[in-house]
mmCIF file of C-alpha atoms in Angstrom:
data_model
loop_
_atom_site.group_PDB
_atom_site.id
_atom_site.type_symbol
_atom_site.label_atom_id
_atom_site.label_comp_id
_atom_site.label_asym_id
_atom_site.label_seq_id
_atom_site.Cartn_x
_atom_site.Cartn_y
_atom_site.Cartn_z
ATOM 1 C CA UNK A 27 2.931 5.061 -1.671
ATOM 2 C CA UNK A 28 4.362 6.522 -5.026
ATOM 3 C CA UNK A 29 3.647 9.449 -6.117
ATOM 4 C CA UNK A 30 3.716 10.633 -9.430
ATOM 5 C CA UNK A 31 6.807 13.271 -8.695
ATOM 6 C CA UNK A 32 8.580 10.169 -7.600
ATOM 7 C CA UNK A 33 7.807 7.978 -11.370
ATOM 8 C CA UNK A 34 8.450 11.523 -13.180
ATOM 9 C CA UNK A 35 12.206 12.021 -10.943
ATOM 10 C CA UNK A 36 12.892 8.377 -11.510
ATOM 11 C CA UNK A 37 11.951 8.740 -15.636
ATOM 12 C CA UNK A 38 13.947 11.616 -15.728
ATOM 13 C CA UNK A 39 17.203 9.753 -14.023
ATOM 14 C CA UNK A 40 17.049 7.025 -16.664
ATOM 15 C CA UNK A 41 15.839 8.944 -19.931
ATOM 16 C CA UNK A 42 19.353 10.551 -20.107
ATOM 17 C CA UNK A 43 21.639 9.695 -22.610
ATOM 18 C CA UNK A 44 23.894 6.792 -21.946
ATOM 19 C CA UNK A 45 27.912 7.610 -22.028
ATOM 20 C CA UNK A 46 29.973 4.753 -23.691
ATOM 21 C CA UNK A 47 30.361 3.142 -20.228
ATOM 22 C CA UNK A 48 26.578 3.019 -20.387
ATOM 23 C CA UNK A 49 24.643 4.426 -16.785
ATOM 24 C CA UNK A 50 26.954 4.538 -13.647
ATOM 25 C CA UNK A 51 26.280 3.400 -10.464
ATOM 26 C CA UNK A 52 26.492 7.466 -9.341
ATOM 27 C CA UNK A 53 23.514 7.968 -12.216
ATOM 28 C CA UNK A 54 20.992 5.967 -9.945
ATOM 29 C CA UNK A 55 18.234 7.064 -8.019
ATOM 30 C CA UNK A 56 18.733 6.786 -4.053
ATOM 31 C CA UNK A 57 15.814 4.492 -2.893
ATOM 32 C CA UNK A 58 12.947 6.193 -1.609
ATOM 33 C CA UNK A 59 11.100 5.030 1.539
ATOM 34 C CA UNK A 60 8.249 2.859 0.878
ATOM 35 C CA UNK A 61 10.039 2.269 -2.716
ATOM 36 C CA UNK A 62 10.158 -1.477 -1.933
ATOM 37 C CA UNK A 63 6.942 -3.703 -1.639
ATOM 38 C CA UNK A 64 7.869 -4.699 1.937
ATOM 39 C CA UNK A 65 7.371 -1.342 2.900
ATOM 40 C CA UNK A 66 4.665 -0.129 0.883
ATOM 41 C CA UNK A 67 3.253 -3.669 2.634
ATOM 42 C CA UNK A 68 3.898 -2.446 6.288
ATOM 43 C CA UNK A 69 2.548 0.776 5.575
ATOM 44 C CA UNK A 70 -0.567 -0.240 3.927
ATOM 45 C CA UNK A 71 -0.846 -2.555 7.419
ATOM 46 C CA UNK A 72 -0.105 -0.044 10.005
ATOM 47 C CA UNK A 73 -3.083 2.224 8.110
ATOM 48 C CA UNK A 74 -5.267 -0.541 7.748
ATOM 49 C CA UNK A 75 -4.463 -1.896 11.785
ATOM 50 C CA UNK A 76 -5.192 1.942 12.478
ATOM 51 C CA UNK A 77 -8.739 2.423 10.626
ATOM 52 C CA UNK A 78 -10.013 -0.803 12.537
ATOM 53 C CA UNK A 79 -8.852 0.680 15.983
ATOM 54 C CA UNK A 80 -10.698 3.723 15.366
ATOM 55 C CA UNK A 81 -13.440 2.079 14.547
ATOM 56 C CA UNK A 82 -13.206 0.284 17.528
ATOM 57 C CA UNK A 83 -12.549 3.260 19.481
ATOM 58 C CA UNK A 84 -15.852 5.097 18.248
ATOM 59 C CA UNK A 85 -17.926 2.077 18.987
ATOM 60 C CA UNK A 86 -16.629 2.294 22.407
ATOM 61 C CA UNK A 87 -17.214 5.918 22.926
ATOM 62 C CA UNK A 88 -21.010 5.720 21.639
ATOM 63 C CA UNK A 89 -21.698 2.652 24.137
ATOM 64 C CA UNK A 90 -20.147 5.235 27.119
ATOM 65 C CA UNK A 91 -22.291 7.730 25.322
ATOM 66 C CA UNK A 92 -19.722 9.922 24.809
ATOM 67 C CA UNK A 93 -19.534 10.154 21.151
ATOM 68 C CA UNK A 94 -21.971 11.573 18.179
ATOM 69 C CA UNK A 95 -23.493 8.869 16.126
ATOM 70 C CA UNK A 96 -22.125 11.016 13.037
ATOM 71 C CA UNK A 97 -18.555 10.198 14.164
ATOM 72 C CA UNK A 98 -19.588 6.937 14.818
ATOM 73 C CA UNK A 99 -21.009 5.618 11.995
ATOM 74 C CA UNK A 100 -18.460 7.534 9.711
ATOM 75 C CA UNK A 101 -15.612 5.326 11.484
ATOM 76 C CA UNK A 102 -17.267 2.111 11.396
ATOM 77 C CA UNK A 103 -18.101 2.404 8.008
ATOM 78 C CA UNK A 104 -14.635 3.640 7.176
ATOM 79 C CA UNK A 105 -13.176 0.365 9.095
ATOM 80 C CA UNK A 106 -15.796 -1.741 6.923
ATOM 81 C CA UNK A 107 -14.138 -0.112 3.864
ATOM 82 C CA UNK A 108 -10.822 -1.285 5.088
ATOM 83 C CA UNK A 109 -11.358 -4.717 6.329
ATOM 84 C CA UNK A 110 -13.288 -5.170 2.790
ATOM 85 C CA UNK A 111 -10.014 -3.662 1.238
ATOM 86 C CA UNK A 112 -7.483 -5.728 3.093
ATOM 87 C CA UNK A 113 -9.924 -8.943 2.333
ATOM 88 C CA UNK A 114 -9.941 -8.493 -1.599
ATOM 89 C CA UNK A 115 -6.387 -8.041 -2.099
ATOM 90 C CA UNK A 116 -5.927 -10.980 0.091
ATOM 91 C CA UNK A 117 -7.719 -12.827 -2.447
ATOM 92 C CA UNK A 118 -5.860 -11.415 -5.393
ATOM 93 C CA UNK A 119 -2.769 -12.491 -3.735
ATOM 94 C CA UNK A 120 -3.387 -15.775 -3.085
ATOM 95 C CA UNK A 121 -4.464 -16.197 -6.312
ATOM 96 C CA UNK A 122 -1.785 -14.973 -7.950
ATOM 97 C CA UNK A 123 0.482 -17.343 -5.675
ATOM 98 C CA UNK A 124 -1.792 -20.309 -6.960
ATOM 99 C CA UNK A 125 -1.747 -19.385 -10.215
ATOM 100 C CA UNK A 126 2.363 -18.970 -10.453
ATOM 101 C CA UNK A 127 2.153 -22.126 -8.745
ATOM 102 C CA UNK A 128 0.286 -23.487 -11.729
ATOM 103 C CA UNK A 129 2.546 -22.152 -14.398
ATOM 104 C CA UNK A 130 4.720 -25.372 -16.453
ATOM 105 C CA UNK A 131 8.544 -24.801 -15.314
#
């Protein structure tokens, strides 16, 4: 994810002043990880994969009796969080794809 260091470092890079050659290649930022949206995409996936196997996990332990319903219920709901996270911006992105696909060319 970005952080706001990352927008302020990357503002500061471009707000200097342009020699006549304009910005050199030397002048830009090195890519961060997770800078791209493939892998702010795989991240978001591996976190979301990971809240649903906890959840999983906790379930499992209460049925063995081995865990406190506390724990429990604080993992399933934070898996039900997810899943309802990972559902809505499924939505938004496949309506944005319909929508593009939509547009006049």
């Amino acid at each position: 994810m970005t952080r706001i260091s990352d927008a302020l470092n990357a503002y500061a890079a471009f707000s200097k002043p342009l020699g006549e050659s304009g910005m050199e290649a030397r002048d830009a930022p090195a890519p961060m990880p997770g800078s791209d949206f493939s892998s702010v995409l795989k991240d978001a996936a591996k976190v979301a994969v990971g809240s649903l196997k906890e959840g999983e996990q906790a379930s499992a332990a209460a049925i063995a009796g081995k865990a406190d319903i506390r724990e429990v219920v604080a993992a399933v709901a934070n898996a039900q969080m997810t899943l309802d996270t990972v559902v809505t911006v499924r939505d938004k992105v496949i309506n944005a794809y319909n929508e593009i696909m939509r547009m006049p060319i």
